[in-house]
Amino acid sequence: MAYLDGCVIAVPTANKQKFMEHAKAVDALFLEFGANRVVECWGDDVQPGKQTDFLRAVQATDQETVVFSWIEWPDKATRDAGMEKMMNDPRMSPEVNPMPFDGKRMIFGGFVPVLELGS
């Protein structure tokens, strides 16, 4: 069964190009280590909510854009092995590939699909 990792981050809007370059490099590693697909989504219509919202979840400022991303893996075992390889790969070193956003405000987790409709 497929397995998904999802994350939400706040990226300085001025760093969009740096983010895209970073994402291309990192996402290629996810694919190299077994992911089926990686999707990066730049916030376009992210509204403040009454109780909570994406903006508050990552403490986004007016100068930041919320990014929603997910990685699709064939199964959890492949994901676990791939994530271990990612954490040990020197290409992930902050000195080699610095994050163009505040990683401390990243929200992420792994998910088991329970319903899928459509193609």
mmCIF file of N, CA and C in Angstrom:
data_model
loop_
_atom_site.group_PDB
_atom_site.id
_atom_site.type_symbol
_atom_site.label_atom_id
_atom_site.label_comp_id
_atom_site.label_asym_id
_atom_site.label_seq_id
_atom_site.Cartn_x
_atom_site.Cartn_y
_atom_site.Cartn_z
ATOM 1 N N MET A 1 0.838 -1.179 0.000
ATOM 2 C CA MET A 1 0.000 0.000 0.000
ATOM 3 C C MET A 1 0.886 1.245 0.000
ATOM 4 N N ALA A 2 0.480 2.272 -0.730
ATOM 5 C CA ALA A 2 1.242 3.520 -0.822
ATOM 6 C C ALA A 2 1.374 4.165 0.551
ATOM 7 N N TYR A 3 2.369 5.005 0.675
ATOM 8 C CA TYR A 3 2.608 5.750 1.907
ATOM 9 C C TYR A 3 2.959 7.176 1.508
ATOM 10 N N LEU A 4 2.473 8.163 2.254
ATOM 11 C CA LEU A 4 2.704 9.563 1.921
ATOM 12 C C LEU A 4 3.363 10.301 3.067
ATOM 13 N N ASP A 5 4.330 11.147 2.736
ATOM 14 C CA ASP A 5 4.883 12.121 3.674
ATOM 15 C C ASP A 5 4.363 13.472 3.229
ATOM 16 N N GLY A 6 3.928 14.282 4.178
ATOM 17 C CA GLY A 6 3.459 15.615 3.851
ATOM 18 C C GLY A 6 4.142 16.647 4.714
ATOM 19 N N CYS A 7 4.280 17.854 4.190
ATOM 20 C CA CYS A 7 4.838 18.928 5.010
ATOM 21 C C CYS A 7 4.282 20.277 4.581
ATOM 22 N N VAL A 8 4.320 21.198 5.529
ATOM 23 C CA VAL A 8 3.924 22.585 5.309
ATOM 24 C C VAL A 8 5.057 23.439 5.861
ATOM 25 N N ILE A 9 5.500 24.416 5.066
ATOM 26 C CA ILE A 9 6.574 25.314 5.484
ATOM 27 C C ILE A 9 6.222 26.744 5.081
ATOM 28 N N ALA A 10 6.909 27.690 5.707
ATOM 29 C CA ALA A 10 6.816 29.101 5.330
ATOM 30 C C ALA A 10 8.133 29.473 4.664
ATOM 31 N N VAL A 11 8.050 29.928 3.423
ATOM 32 C CA VAL A 11 9.247 30.298 2.663
ATOM 33 C C VAL A 11 9.215 31.801 2.402
ATOM 34 N N PRO A 12 10.311 32.509 2.678
ATOM 35 C CA PRO A 12 10.337 33.918 2.303
ATOM 36 C C PRO A 12 9.982 34.064 0.816
ATOM 37 N N THR A 13 8.987 34.873 0.539
ATOM 38 C CA THR A 13 8.511 35.026 -0.835
ATOM 39 C C THR A 13 9.659 35.419 -1.766
ATOM 40 N N ALA A 14 10.577 36.226 -1.276
ATOM 41 C CA ALA A 14 11.733 36.640 -2.079
ATOM 42 C C ALA A 14 12.657 35.471 -2.399
ATOM 43 N N ASN A 15 12.529 34.361 -1.672
ATOM 44 C CA ASN A 15 13.389 33.194 -1.896
ATOM 45 C C ASN A 15 12.738 32.128 -2.773
ATOM 46 N N LYS A 16 11.719 32.480 -3.521
ATOM 47 C CA LYS A 16 11.016 31.468 -4.319
ATOM 48 C C LYS A 16 11.975 30.723 -5.253
ATOM 49 N N GLN A 17 12.823 31.432 -5.965
ATOM 50 C CA GLN A 17 13.747 30.772 -6.891
ATOM 51 C C GLN A 17 14.740 29.892 -6.146
ATOM 52 N N LYS A 18 15.261 30.379 -5.022
ATOM 53 C CA LYS A 18 16.173 29.567 -4.206
ATOM 54 C C LYS A 18 15.462 28.319 -3.702
ATOM 55 N N PHE A 19 14.188 28.481 -3.303
ATOM 56 C CA PHE A 19 13.411 27.332 -2.845
ATOM 57 C C PHE A 19 13.265 26.310 -3.970
ATOM 58 N N MET A 20 12.946 26.774 -5.171
ATOM 59 C CA MET A 20 12.770 25.862 -6.310
ATOM 60 C C MET A 20 14.069 25.107 -6.597
ATOM 61 N N GLU A 21 15.190 25.779 -6.551
ATOM 62 C CA GLU A 21 16.477 25.114 -6.783
ATOM 63 C C GLU A 21 16.757 24.083 -5.690
ATOM 64 N N HIS A 22 16.499 24.457 -4.453
ATOM 65 C CA HIS A 22 16.683 23.539 -3.326
ATOM 66 C C HIS A 22 15.768 22.330 -3.477
ATOM 67 N N ALA A 23 14.494 22.581 -3.791
ATOM 68 C CA ALA A 23 13.518 21.497 -3.931
ATOM 69 C C ALA A 23 13.912 20.542 -5.057
ATOM 70 N N LYS A 24 14.359 21.060 -6.179
ATOM 71 C CA LYS A 24 14.772 20.187 -7.286
ATOM 72 C C LYS A 24 15.894 19.253 -6.863
ATOM 73 N N ALA A 25 16.854 19.781 -6.112
ATOM 74 C CA ALA A 25 17.985 18.957 -5.670
ATOM 75 C C ALA A 25 17.530 17.910 -4.650
ATOM 76 N N VAL A 26 16.773 18.331 -3.654
ATOM 77 C CA VAL A 26 16.327 17.411 -2.606
ATOM 78 C C VAL A 26 15.315 16.402 -3.153
ATOM 79 N N ASP A 27 14.385 16.865 -3.950
ATOM 80 C CA ASP A 27 13.351 15.974 -4.488
ATOM 81 C C ASP A 27 13.950 14.900 -5.392
ATOM 82 N N ALA A 28 15.018 15.240 -6.101
ATOM 83 C CA ALA A 28 15.702 14.236 -6.924
ATOM 84 C C ALA A 28 16.256 13.113 -6.046
ATOM 85 N N LEU A 29 16.704 13.457 -4.833
ATOM 86 C CA LEU A 29 17.191 12.435 -3.910
ATOM 87 C C LEU A 29 16.049 11.536 -3.431
ATOM 88 N N PHE A 30 14.897 12.135 -3.125
ATOM 89 C CA PHE A 30 13.750 11.318 -2.734
ATOM 90 C C PHE A 30 13.435 10.292 -3.825
ATOM 91 N N LEU A 31 13.435 10.740 -5.067
ATOM 92 C CA LEU A 31 13.172 9.827 -6.185
ATOM 93 C C LEU A 31 14.269 8.774 -6.304
ATOM 94 N N GLU A 32 15.511 9.192 -6.145
ATOM 95 C CA GLU A 32 16.637 8.257 -6.197
ATOM 96 C C GLU A 32 16.508 7.176 -5.125
ATOM 97 N N PHE A 33 15.957 7.543 -3.963
ATOM 98 C CA PHE A 33 15.868 6.617 -2.840
ATOM 99 C C PHE A 33 14.523 5.907 -2.745
ATOM 100 N N GLY A 34 13.738 5.933 -3.837
ATOM 101 C CA GLY A 34 12.551 5.089 -3.905
ATOM 102 C C GLY A 34 11.202 5.751 -3.981
ATOM 103 N N ALA A 35 11.110 7.066 -3.834
ATOM 104 C CA ALA A 35 9.808 7.728 -3.934
ATOM 105 C C ALA A 35 9.266 7.616 -5.356
ATOM 106 N N ASN A 36 7.958 7.524 -5.466
ATOM 107 C CA ASN A 36 7.301 7.488 -6.776
ATOM 108 C C ASN A 36 7.110 8.887 -7.354
ATOM 109 N N ARG A 37 6.848 9.845 -6.442
ATOM 110 C CA ARG A 37 6.479 11.180 -6.901
ATOM 111 C C ARG A 37 6.691 12.168 -5.761
ATOM 112 N N VAL A 38 7.071 13.386 -6.121
ATOM 113 C CA VAL A 38 7.191 14.479 -5.155
ATOM 114 C C VAL A 38 6.469 15.680 -5.750
ATOM 115 N N VAL A 39 5.633 16.331 -4.929
ATOM 116 C CA VAL A 39 4.877 17.495 -5.394
ATOM 117 C C VAL A 39 5.140 18.659 -4.449
ATOM 118 N N GLU A 40 5.532 19.795 -5.013
ATOM 119 C CA GLU A 40 5.749 21.037 -4.259
ATOM 120 C C GLU A 40 4.691 22.035 -4.714
ATOM 121 N N CYS A 41 3.958 22.621 -3.777
ATOM 122 C CA CYS A 41 2.865 23.550 -4.112
ATOM 123 C C CYS A 41 3.106 24.900 -3.449
ATOM 124 N N TRP A 42 3.257 25.951 -4.261
ATOM 125 C CA TRP A 42 3.467 27.312 -3.775
ATOM 126 C C TRP A 42 2.104 27.910 -3.458
ATOM 127 N N GLY A 43 1.932 28.413 -2.246
ATOM 128 C CA GLY A 43 0.647 28.962 -1.815
ATOM 129 C C GLY A 43 0.115 30.026 -2.756
ATOM 130 N N ASP A 44 -1.155 29.891 -3.125
ATOM 131 C CA ASP A 44 -1.797 30.816 -4.047
ATOM 132 C C ASP A 44 -3.054 31.431 -3.429
ATOM 133 N N ASP A 45 -3.786 30.642 -2.662
ATOM 134 C CA ASP A 45 -5.027 31.105 -2.038
ATOM 135 C C ASP A 45 -5.082 30.533 -0.621
ATOM 136 N N VAL A 46 -4.204 31.041 0.237
ATOM 137 C CA VAL A 46 -4.091 30.560 1.611
ATOM 138 C C VAL A 46 -4.657 31.655 2.519
ATOM 139 N N GLN A 47 -5.869 31.446 2.972
ATOM 140 C CA GLN A 47 -6.595 32.463 3.731
ATOM 141 C C GLN A 47 -6.481 32.242 5.236
ATOM 142 N N PRO A 48 -6.528 33.334 5.996
ATOM 143 C CA PRO A 48 -6.590 33.194 7.460
ATOM 144 C C PRO A 48 -7.906 32.531 7.856
ATOM 145 N N GLY A 49 -7.838 31.642 8.841
ATOM 146 C CA GLY A 49 -9.045 30.986 9.335
ATOM 147 C C GLY A 49 -9.520 31.638 10.617
ATOM 148 N N LYS A 50 -10.657 31.166 11.119
ATOM 149 C CA LYS A 50 -11.199 31.712 12.364
ATOM 150 C C LYS A 50 -10.544 31.064 13.581
ATOM 151 N N GLN A 51 -10.268 29.769 13.519
ATOM 152 C CA GLN A 51 -9.678 29.045 14.642
ATOM 153 C C GLN A 51 -8.179 28.812 14.431
ATOM 154 N N THR A 52 -7.845 28.268 13.259
ATOM 155 C CA THR A 52 -6.456 27.992 12.904
ATOM 156 C C THR A 52 -6.357 27.964 11.383
ATOM 157 N N ASP A 53 -5.158 27.891 10.862
ATOM 158 C CA ASP A 53 -4.961 27.895 9.417
ATOM 159 C C ASP A 53 -3.514 27.533 9.109
ATOM 160 N N PHE A 54 -3.203 27.394 7.831
ATOM 161 C CA PHE A 54 -1.841 27.085 7.415
ATOM 162 C C PHE A 54 -0.870 28.204 7.808
ATOM 163 N N LEU A 55 -1.299 29.438 7.698
ATOM 164 C CA LEU A 55 -0.426 30.572 8.003
ATOM 165 C C LEU A 55 0.051 30.534 9.453
ATOM 166 N N ARG A 56 -0.895 30.341 10.371
ATOM 167 C CA ARG A 56 -0.535 30.300 11.788
ATOM 168 C C ARG A 56 0.208 29.021 12.141
ATOM 169 N N ALA A 57 -0.114 27.942 11.456
ATOM 170 C CA ALA A 57 0.531 26.664 11.769
ATOM 171 C C ALA A 57 2.045 26.757 11.620
ATOM 172 N N VAL A 58 2.502 27.513 10.627
ATOM 173 C CA VAL A 58 3.952 27.646 10.397
ATOM 174 C C VAL A 58 4.459 29.047 10.752
ATOM 175 N N GLN A 59 3.613 29.829 11.424
ATOM 176 C CA GLN A 59 3.965 31.184 11.853
ATOM 177 C C GLN A 59 4.464 32.034 10.690
ATOM 178 N N ALA A 60 3.766 31.948 9.557
ATOM 179 C CA ALA A 60 4.158 32.709 8.367
ATOM 180 C C ALA A 60 3.972 34.199 8.595
ATOM 181 N N THR A 61 4.941 34.964 8.124
ATOM 182 C CA THR A 61 4.854 36.420 8.179
ATOM 183 C C THR A 61 4.266 36.932 6.864
ATOM 184 N N ASP A 62 4.057 38.245 6.795
ATOM 185 C CA ASP A 62 3.545 38.858 5.563
ATOM 186 C C ASP A 62 4.548 38.750 4.410
ATOM 187 N N GLN A 63 5.809 38.498 4.734
ATOM 188 C CA GLN A 63 6.842 38.383 3.711
ATOM 189 C C GLN A 63 7.113 36.925 3.323
ATOM 190 N N GLU A 64 6.259 36.009 3.778
ATOM 191 C CA GLU A 64 6.452 34.587 3.495
ATOM 192 C C GLU A 64 5.235 33.994 2.796
ATOM 193 N N THR A 65 5.485 32.928 2.053
ATOM 194 C CA THR A 65 4.443 32.183 1.357
ATOM 195 C C THR A 65 4.432 30.772 1.918
ATOM 196 N N VAL A 66 3.232 30.235 2.127
ATOM 197 C CA VAL A 66 3.101 28.867 2.629
ATOM 198 C C VAL A 66 3.286 27.896 1.465
ATOM 199 N N VAL A 67 4.102 26.874 1.704
ATOM 200 C CA VAL A 67 4.345 25.823 0.724
ATOM 201 C C VAL A 67 3.831 24.506 1.303
ATOM 202 N N PHE A 68 3.062 23.792 0.507
ATOM 203 C CA PHE A 68 2.501 22.494 0.885
ATOM 204 C C PHE A 68 3.116 21.458 -0.048
ATOM 205 N N SER A 69 3.702 20.421 0.529
ATOM 206 C CA SER A 69 4.420 19.426 -0.277
ATOM 207 C C SER A 69 4.064 18.024 0.174
ATOM 208 N N TRP A 70 4.194 17.080 -0.764
ATOM 209 C CA TRP A 70 4.050 15.688 -0.366
ATOM 210 C C TRP A 70 4.929 14.797 -1.213
ATOM 211 N N ILE A 71 5.266 13.660 -0.592
ATOM 212 C CA ILE A 71 6.084 12.643 -1.249
ATOM 213 C C ILE A 71 5.274 11.360 -1.242
ATOM 214 N N GLU A 72 5.132 10.758 -2.395
ATOM 215 C CA GLU A 72 4.407 9.493 -2.511
ATOM 216 C C GLU A 72 5.422 8.360 -2.629
ATOM 217 N N TRP A 73 5.312 7.400 -1.727
ATOM 218 C CA TRP A 73 6.193 6.231 -1.695
ATOM 219 C C TRP A 73 5.389 4.989 -2.038
ATOM 220 N N PRO A 74 6.016 3.940 -2.546
ATOM 221 C CA PRO A 74 5.266 2.717 -2.840
ATOM 222 C C PRO A 74 4.731 2.037 -1.574
ATOM 223 N N ASP A 75 5.446 2.200 -0.448
ATOM 224 C CA ASP A 75 5.024 1.591 0.817
ATOM 225 C C ASP A 75 5.866 2.199 1.938
ATOM 226 N N LYS A 76 5.486 1.910 3.184
ATOM 227 C CA LYS A 76 6.185 2.485 4.336
ATOM 228 C C LYS A 76 7.614 1.958 4.462
ATOM 229 N N ALA A 77 7.840 0.694 4.130
ATOM 230 C CA ALA A 77 9.192 0.142 4.226
ATOM 231 C C ALA A 77 10.147 0.884 3.287
ATOM 232 N N THR A 78 9.705 1.172 2.070
ATOM 233 C CA THR A 78 10.531 1.929 1.127
ATOM 234 C C THR A 78 10.764 3.334 1.655
ATOM 235 N N ARG A 79 9.727 3.928 2.229
ATOM 236 C CA ARG A 79 9.855 5.271 2.800
ATOM 237 C C ARG A 79 10.864 5.274 3.941
ATOM 238 N N ASP A 80 10.749 4.330 4.860
ATOM 239 C CA ASP A 80 11.666 4.295 5.996
ATOM 240 C C ASP A 80 13.114 4.138 5.537
ATOM 241 N N ALA A 81 13.344 3.246 4.588
ATOM 242 C CA ALA A 81 14.694 3.036 4.058
ATOM 243 C C ALA A 81 15.174 4.285 3.316
ATOM 244 N N GLY A 82 14.292 4.897 2.522
ATOM 245 C CA GLY A 82 14.651 6.099 1.773
ATOM 246 C C GLY A 82 14.966 7.273 2.678
ATOM 247 N N MET A 83 14.186 7.437 3.738
ATOM 248 C CA MET A 83 14.427 8.542 4.670
ATOM 249 C C MET A 83 15.739 8.340 5.425
ATOM 250 N N GLU A 84 16.062 7.115 5.761
ATOM 251 C CA GLU A 84 17.338 6.841 6.418
ATOM 252 C C GLU A 84 18.499 7.202 5.496
ATOM 253 N N LYS A 85 18.367 6.846 4.216
ATOM 254 C CA LYS A 85 19.405 7.195 3.243
ATOM 255 C C LYS A 85 19.517 8.719 3.103
ATOM 256 N N MET A 86 18.369 9.406 3.099
ATOM 257 C CA MET A 86 18.377 10.869 2.986
ATOM 258 C C MET A 86 19.142 11.498 4.137
ATOM 259 N N MET A 87 18.872 11.041 5.350
ATOM 260 C CA MET A 87 19.492 11.630 6.534
ATOM 261 C C MET A 87 21.006 11.385 6.583
ATOM 262 N N ASN A 88 21.451 10.339 5.907
ATOM 263 C CA ASN A 88 22.879 10.007 5.905
ATOM 264 C C ASN A 88 23.613 10.457 4.645
ATOM 265 N N ASP A 89 22.899 11.039 3.710
ATOM 266 C CA ASP A 89 23.517 11.438 2.449
ATOM 267 C C ASP A 89 24.227 12.784 2.607
ATOM 268 N N PRO A 90 25.494 12.867 2.230
ATOM 269 C CA PRO A 90 26.226 14.140 2.372
ATOM 270 C C PRO A 90 25.631 15.267 1.533
ATOM 271 N N ARG A 91 24.859 14.948 0.508
ATOM 272 C CA ARG A 91 24.223 15.997 -0.306
ATOM 273 C C ARG A 91 23.131 16.735 0.470
ATOM 274 N N MET A 92 22.698 16.175 1.603
ATOM 275 C CA MET A 92 21.687 16.822 2.441
ATOM 276 C C MET A 92 22.308 17.719 3.505
ATOM 277 N N SER A 93 23.617 17.771 3.580
ATOM 278 C CA SER A 93 24.308 18.594 4.564
ATOM 279 C C SER A 93 23.906 20.063 4.406
ATOM 280 N N PRO A 94 23.618 20.750 5.505
ATOM 281 C CA PRO A 94 23.278 22.179 5.415
ATOM 282 C C PRO A 94 24.382 23.020 4.771
ATOM 283 N N GLU A 95 25.622 22.567 4.881
ATOM 284 C CA GLU A 95 26.718 23.300 4.242
ATOM 285 C C GLU A 95 26.672 23.144 2.724
ATOM 286 N N VAL A 96 26.250 21.975 2.255
ATOM 287 C CA VAL A 96 26.177 21.697 0.825
ATOM 288 C C VAL A 96 24.871 22.209 0.234
ATOM 289 N N ASN A 97 23.787 22.031 0.973
ATOM 290 C CA ASN A 97 22.451 22.345 0.462
ATOM 291 C C ASN A 97 21.643 23.064 1.543
ATOM 292 N N PRO A 98 21.954 24.345 1.820
ATOM 293 C CA PRO A 98 21.244 25.065 2.886
ATOM 294 C C PRO A 98 19.768 25.280 2.544
ATOM 295 N N MET A 99 18.920 25.182 3.564
ATOM 296 C CA MET A 99 17.485 25.395 3.361
ATOM 297 C C MET A 99 17.211 26.889 3.215
ATOM 298 N N PRO A 100 16.448 27.303 2.197
ATOM 299 C CA PRO A 100 16.123 28.721 2.024
ATOM 300 C C PRO A 100 14.868 29.121 2.804
ATOM 301 N N PHE A 101 14.662 28.484 3.957
ATOM 302 C CA PHE A 101 13.518 28.762 4.824
ATOM 303 C C PHE A 101 13.889 28.296 6.232
ATOM 304 N N ASP A 102 13.056 28.632 7.204
ATOM 305 C CA ASP A 102 13.293 28.259 8.594
ATOM 306 C C ASP A 102 12.749 26.855 8.842
ATOM 307 N N GLY A 103 13.635 25.882 8.848
ATOM 308 C CA GLY A 103 13.236 24.491 9.027
ATOM 309 C C GLY A 103 12.615 24.189 10.381
ATOM 310 N N LYS A 104 12.840 25.041 11.376
ATOM 311 C CA LYS A 104 12.261 24.824 12.704
ATOM 312 C C LYS A 104 10.743 24.978 12.696
ATOM 313 N N ARG A 105 10.209 25.684 11.693
ATOM 314 C CA ARG A 105 8.754 25.888 11.611
ATOM 315 C C ARG A 105 8.086 24.912 10.645
ATOM 316 N N MET A 106 8.844 23.952 10.132
ATOM 317 C CA MET A 106 8.287 22.951 9.224
ATOM 318 C C MET A 106 7.381 21.991 10.003
ATOM 319 N N ILE A 107 6.234 21.699 9.435
ATOM 320 C CA ILE A 107 5.331 20.694 9.989
ATOM 321 C C ILE A 107 5.352 19.530 9.013
ATOM 322 N N PHE A 108 5.596 18.314 9.515
ATOM 323 C CA PHE A 108 5.665 17.168 8.612
ATOM 324 C C PHE A 108 5.175 15.914 9.320
ATOM 325 N N GLY A 109 4.816 14.935 8.521
ATOM 326 C CA GLY A 109 4.381 13.655 9.074
ATOM 327 C C GLY A 109 4.165 12.640 7.975
ATOM 328 N N GLY A 110 4.052 11.377 8.381
ATOM 329 C CA GLY A 110 3.800 10.278 7.461
ATOM 330 C C GLY A 110 2.353 9.821 7.582
ATOM 331 N N PHE A 111 1.775 9.435 6.446
ATOM 332 C CA PHE A 111 0.346 9.131 6.393
ATOM 333 C C PHE A 111 0.065 7.871 5.565
ATOM 334 N N VAL A 112 -0.896 7.096 6.062
ATOM 335 C CA VAL A 112 -1.395 5.921 5.348
ATOM 336 C C VAL A 112 -2.686 6.333 4.645
ATOM 337 N N PRO A 113 -2.784 6.210 3.329
ATOM 338 C CA PRO A 113 -4.028 6.540 2.644
ATOM 339 C C PRO A 113 -5.162 5.628 3.120
ATOM 340 N N VAL A 114 -6.323 6.219 3.357
ATOM 341 C CA VAL A 114 -7.491 5.437 3.772
ATOM 342 C C VAL A 114 -8.638 5.528 2.780
ATOM 343 N N LEU A 115 -8.566 6.487 1.846
ATOM 344 C CA LEU A 115 -9.600 6.624 0.824
ATOM 345 C C LEU A 115 -8.989 7.344 -0.359
ATOM 346 N N GLU A 116 -9.246 6.855 -1.543
ATOM 347 C CA GLU A 116 -8.774 7.506 -2.756
ATOM 348 C C GLU A 116 -9.876 7.417 -3.803
ATOM 349 N N LEU A 117 -10.280 8.547 -4.351
ATOM 350 C CA LEU A 117 -11.301 8.598 -5.385
ATOM 351 C C LEU A 117 -10.702 9.196 -6.636
ATOM 352 N N GLY A 118 -11.161 8.794 -7.777
ATOM 353 C CA GLY A 118 -10.681 9.365 -9.034
ATOM 354 C C GLY A 118 -9.373 8.746 -9.485
ATOM 355 N N SER A 119 -8.793 9.374 -10.502
ATOM 356 C CA SER A 119 -7.547 8.828 -11.058
ATOM 357 C C SER A 119 -6.348 9.629 -10.667
#
